[in-house]
Amino acid sequence: MSGVRTAVWLGCRDLLHDRAGFATQVLALVAVLVPLLVLYSLRVGVIGSLVAELSEDPRNRQIAVTRQGHFPPAFFDGLRRDPRVGFVVGHASPIAREVEFTKAVEGIAPRAEGIVLGSGPGDPLLGRRLAPPGRLQTVLTRTLAARLGAAVGDRVVLGALRTAGGREEDLALPLTVTGIMEPALWDGDGALLADETLSAVEQWRDGMAVPAFGWPGVESAVPFAYRNFRLYARDLPALRSLHLDLTARGLSVSAPRLKEFENIMGLNSALGLIFGIIATAGGIGFLLSFGATLWGNVERKRQALCVLRLHGLLRRDAALFPVAQAVVVVTVGWGLAWLLLTGAAEALNRSLAGAIRVDGAISRLDPQQLGIAFAATLAVGLLASSAAAWRVTRIEPGEGIHGL
């Protein structure tokens, strides 16, 4: 262990002794790193902000069904097990979506027509602050709540009609308002119902009996199936593969914002190719120049290394001499490059804020990305030192005797 400490200590001391050479190596690394880090931070910042801006609006992650089908409970169970699916719930048929709401008050009660959608845990339309409605509860859009004059805690009555046995029948389902949606999530006259409530209303309108709600009708042994559904991908990257899989299963679906996301990913790929070419060229240049510098340093210190070998320094320990120097140069150079990157990012974010309209920083790197970049730089530095380390192991103790 003492041999390892000796080699590392001597490598660091040699750098401090040759301050001009040490500074030259550090500045050469900084000259390569700073442009690469700035370009990388711009790619992460711009693309990340565009993707985040699209992801914030749940409608951009929605897959719409363009043709009605037959979707039983097992179909939704399978989709909910798919990790790419963020939320899915059955959808009422187009005719059955519009119902009438009445505020439960004495006298002349305000009435308004609205669209009903099924809901549940994880529904993007609920946002982050609203809980999903329960069995006899509802969450209203702000416009419908205003038309009804309803607030959280009030009761409204969902009214619907059906024709059974040649006569019309009315449904009056009292519901408690548990929340008001933000207009940015749903701007219109509508309400969210629990999935079981919406399916019960659908079955009732189809003339079926719904024992759980005490509604009479025709008994059916066939499980209820929705004609449509509302689905959101977990994130935008999952949207593409999910859309392709549903299409391959014969479903008629569309993702209106998929094209915009693909355009952003195309830009990301182009920037990634440009960054890869520049990073490869810069990395190879630094690898060769730094490796040659370390090799030359070993040759200049050849006699001193021979003496150390004569005093018992093992071959494998002596190889750490250039490796330790590479680690120090990379660490110091990275620290200086990071400071310059911080200043450059601040300047870019201020100067380009008006030219590039994105939410978030235009130039940014998170700690994980900085860590990956440092690890890659360190790997190049260690690779550059490998040739010099190998050269040290070829030095025999007796080679330096005649020079003493």
mmCIF file with all atom_site columns, N, CA and C in Angstrom, residues 22 25-27 29-31 33-34 37 327-340 374 377:
data_model
loop_
_atom_site.group_PDB
_atom_site.id
_atom_site.type_symbol
_atom_site.label_atom_id
_atom_site.label_alt_id
_atom_site.label_comp_id
_atom_site.label_asym_id
_atom_site.label_entity_id
_atom_site.label_seq_id
_atom_site.pdbx_PDB_ins_code
_atom_site.Cartn_x
_atom_site.Cartn_y
_atom_site.Cartn_z
_atom_site.occupancy
_atom_site.B_iso_or_equiv
_atom_site.pdbx_formal_charge
_atom_site.auth_seq_id
_atom_site.auth_comp_id
_atom_site.auth_asym_id
_atom_site.auth_atom_id
_atom_site.pdbx_PDB_model_num
ATOM 1  N N  . PHE A 1 22  ? 1.429   21.928 -15.844 1.00 0.00 ? 22  PHE A N  1
ATOM 2  C CA . PHE A 1 22  ? 0.149   21.568 -15.234 1.00 0.00 ? 22  PHE A CA 1
ATOM 3  C C  . PHE A 1 22  ? -0.953  22.523 -15.702 1.00 0.00 ? 22  PHE A C  1
ATOM 4  N N  . GLN A 1 25  ? -1.974  21.831 -19.349 1.00 0.00 ? 25  GLN A N  1
ATOM 5  C CA . GLN A 1 25  ? -2.836  20.660 -19.498 1.00 0.00 ? 25  GLN A CA 1
ATOM 6  C C  . GLN A 1 25  ? -4.264  20.961 -19.048 1.00 0.00 ? 25  GLN A C  1
ATOM 7  N N  . VAL A 1 26  ? -4.406  21.681 -17.943 1.00 0.00 ? 26  VAL A N  1
ATOM 8  C CA . VAL A 1 26  ? -5.737  22.011 -17.440 1.00 0.00 ? 26  VAL A CA 1
ATOM 9  C C  . VAL A 1 26  ? -6.480  22.911 -18.425 1.00 0.00 ? 26  VAL A C  1
ATOM 10 N N  . LEU A 1 27  ? -5.790  23.938 -18.929 1.00 0.00 ? 27  LEU A N  1
ATOM 11 C CA . LEU A 1 27  ? -6.434  24.859 -19.867 1.00 0.00 ? 27  LEU A CA 1
ATOM 12 C C  . LEU A 1 27  ? -6.784  24.175 -21.178 1.00 0.00 ? 27  LEU A C  1
ATOM 13 N N  . LEU A 1 29  ? -7.720  21.070 -21.450 1.00 0.00 ? 29  LEU A N  1
ATOM 14 C CA . LEU A 1 29  ? -8.944  20.327 -21.163 1.00 0.00 ? 29  LEU A CA 1
ATOM 15 C C  . LEU A 1 29  ? -10.149 21.265 -21.086 1.00 0.00 ? 29  LEU A C  1
ATOM 16 N N  . VAL A 1 30  ? -9.995  22.415 -20.439 1.00 0.00 ? 30  VAL A N  1
ATOM 17 C CA . VAL A 1 30  ? -11.090 23.385 -20.327 1.00 0.00 ? 30  VAL A CA 1
ATOM 18 C C  . VAL A 1 30  ? -11.515 23.867 -21.707 1.00 0.00 ? 30  VAL A C  1
ATOM 19 N N  . ALA A 1 31  ? -10.541 24.091 -22.603 1.00 0.00 ? 31  ALA A N  1
ATOM 20 C CA . ALA A 1 31  ? -10.857 24.565 -23.946 1.00 0.00 ? 31  ALA A CA 1
ATOM 21 C C  . ALA A 1 31  ? -11.706 23.555 -24.714 1.00 0.00 ? 31  ALA A C  1
ATOM 22 N N  . LEU A 1 33  ? -13.704 21.159 -23.021 1.00 0.00 ? 33  LEU A N  1
ATOM 23 C CA . LEU A 1 33  ? -14.909 20.866 -22.251 1.00 0.00 ? 33  LEU A CA 1
ATOM 24 C C  . LEU A 1 33  ? -15.980 21.953 -22.338 1.00 0.00 ? 33  LEU A C  1
ATOM 25 N N  . VAL A 1 34  ? -15.586 23.208 -22.215 1.00 0.00 ? 34  VAL A N  1
ATOM 26 C CA . VAL A 1 34  ? -16.575 24.283 -22.095 1.00 0.00 ? 34  VAL A CA 1
ATOM 27 C C  . VAL A 1 34  ? -17.505 24.353 -23.306 1.00 0.00 ? 34  VAL A C  1
ATOM 28 N N  . LEU A 1 37  ? -19.880 21.338 -23.129 1.00 0.00 ? 37  LEU A N  1
ATOM 29 C CA . LEU A 1 37  ? -20.874 21.434 -22.061 1.00 0.00 ? 37  LEU A CA 1
ATOM 30 C C  . LEU A 1 37  ? -21.936 22.476 -22.370 1.00 0.00 ? 37  LEU A C  1
ATOM 31 N N  . VAL A 1 327 ? -5.836  11.991 -13.235 1.00 0.00 ? 327 VAL A N  1
ATOM 32 C CA . VAL A 1 327 ? -6.999  12.230 -12.376 1.00 0.00 ? 327 VAL A CA 1
ATOM 33 C C  . VAL A 1 327 ? -6.992  13.658 -11.843 1.00 0.00 ? 327 VAL A C  1
ATOM 34 N N  . VAL A 1 328 ? -5.826  14.151 -11.430 1.00 0.00 ? 328 VAL A N  1
ATOM 35 C CA . VAL A 1 328 ? -5.737  15.512 -10.902 1.00 0.00 ? 328 VAL A CA 1
ATOM 36 C C  . VAL A 1 328 ? -6.051  16.535 -11.989 1.00 0.00 ? 328 VAL A C  1
ATOM 37 N N  . VAL A 1 329 ? -5.481  16.351 -13.189 1.00 0.00 ? 329 VAL A N  1
ATOM 38 C CA . VAL A 1 329 ? -5.717  17.293 -14.283 1.00 0.00 ? 329 VAL A CA 1
ATOM 39 C C  . VAL A 1 329 ? -7.198  17.312 -14.654 1.00 0.00 ? 329 VAL A C  1
ATOM 40 N N  . VAL A 1 330 ? -7.809  16.137 -14.757 1.00 0.00 ? 330 VAL A N  1
ATOM 41 C CA . VAL A 1 330 ? -9.227  16.067 -15.119 1.00 0.00 ? 330 VAL A CA 1
ATOM 42 C C  . VAL A 1 330 ? -10.098 16.716 -14.043 1.00 0.00 ? 330 VAL A C  1
ATOM 43 N N  . THR A 1 331 ? -9.809  16.447 -12.783 1.00 0.00 ? 331 THR A N  1
ATOM 44 C CA . THR A 1 331 ? -10.629 17.005 -11.694 1.00 0.00 ? 331 THR A CA 1
ATOM 45 C C  . THR A 1 331 ? -10.537 18.524 -11.644 1.00 0.00 ? 331 THR A C  1
ATOM 46 N N  . VAL A 1 332 ? -9.323  19.049 -11.718 1.00 0.00 ? 332 VAL A N  1
ATOM 47 C CA . VAL A 1 332 ? -9.155  20.508 -11.688 1.00 0.00 ? 332 VAL A CA 1
ATOM 48 C C  . VAL A 1 332 ? -9.748  21.143 -12.943 1.00 0.00 ? 332 VAL A C  1
ATOM 49 N N  . GLY A 1 333 ? -9.484  20.535 -14.095 1.00 0.00 ? 333 GLY A N  1
ATOM 50 C CA . GLY A 1 333 ? -10.021 21.070 -15.347 1.00 0.00 ? 333 GLY A CA 1
ATOM 51 C C  . GLY A 1 333 ? -11.529 21.038 -15.371 1.00 0.00 ? 333 GLY A C  1
ATOM 52 N N  . TRP A 1 334 ? -12.113 19.967 -14.842 1.00 0.00 ? 334 TRP A N  1
ATOM 53 C CA . TRP A 1 334 ? -13.573 19.876 -14.801 1.00 0.00 ? 334 TRP A CA 1
ATOM 54 C C  . TRP A 1 334 ? -14.167 20.950 -13.895 1.00 0.00 ? 334 TRP A C  1
ATOM 55 N N  . GLY A 1 335 ? -13.550 21.155 -12.730 1.00 0.00 ? 335 GLY A N  1
ATOM 56 C CA . GLY A 1 335 ? -14.044 22.178 -11.823 1.00 0.00 ? 335 GLY A CA 1
ATOM 57 C C  . GLY A 1 335 ? -14.033 23.561 -12.452 1.00 0.00 ? 335 GLY A C  1
ATOM 58 N N  . LEU A 1 336 ? -12.946 23.898 -13.159 1.00 0.00 ? 336 LEU A N  1
ATOM 59 C CA . LEU A 1 336 ? -12.874 25.196 -13.822 1.00 0.00 ? 336 LEU A CA 1
ATOM 60 C C  . LEU A 1 336 ? -13.897 25.285 -14.957 1.00 0.00 ? 336 LEU A C  1
ATOM 61 N N  . ALA A 1 337 ? -14.043 24.186 -15.725 1.00 0.00 ? 337 ALA A N  1
ATOM 62 C CA . ALA A 1 337 ? -15.024 24.180 -16.822 1.00 0.00 ? 337 ALA A CA 1
ATOM 63 C C  . ALA A 1 337 ? -16.441 24.329 -16.284 1.00 0.00 ? 337 ALA A C  1
ATOM 64 N N  . TRP A 1 338 ? -16.729 23.726 -15.140 1.00 0.00 ? 338 TRP A N  1
ATOM 65 C CA . TRP A 1 338 ? -18.064 23.836 -14.546 1.00 0.00 ? 338 TRP A CA 1
ATOM 66 C C  . TRP A 1 338 ? -18.364 25.272 -14.131 1.00 0.00 ? 338 TRP A C  1
ATOM 67 N N  . LEU A 1 339 ? -17.354 25.965 -13.563 1.00 0.00 ? 339 LEU A N  1
ATOM 68 C CA . LEU A 1 339 ? -17.550 27.362 -13.194 1.00 0.00 ? 339 LEU A CA 1
ATOM 69 C C  . LEU A 1 339 ? -17.825 28.221 -14.423 1.00 0.00 ? 339 LEU A C  1
ATOM 70 N N  . LEU A 1 340 ? -17.084 27.991 -15.498 1.00 0.00 ? 340 LEU A N  1
ATOM 71 C CA . LEU A 1 340 ? -17.304 28.750 -16.728 1.00 0.00 ? 340 LEU A CA 1
ATOM 72 C C  . LEU A 1 340 ? -18.655 28.414 -17.342 1.00 0.00 ? 340 LEU A C  1
ATOM 73 N N  . PHE A 1 374 ? -18.922 14.251 -16.251 1.00 0.00 ? 374 PHE A N  1
ATOM 74 C CA . PHE A 1 374 ? -17.648 14.148 -15.535 1.00 0.00 ? 374 PHE A CA 1
ATOM 75 C C  . PHE A 1 374 ? -17.074 12.738 -15.659 1.00 0.00 ? 374 PHE A C  1
ATOM 76 N N  . THR A 1 377 ? -15.539 12.349 -19.030 1.00 0.00 ? 377 THR A N  1
ATOM 77 C CA . THR A 1 377 ? -14.262 13.069 -19.114 1.00 0.00 ? 377 THR A CA 1
ATOM 78 C C  . THR A 1 377 ? -13.168 12.316 -18.376 1.00 0.00 ? 377 THR A C  1
#
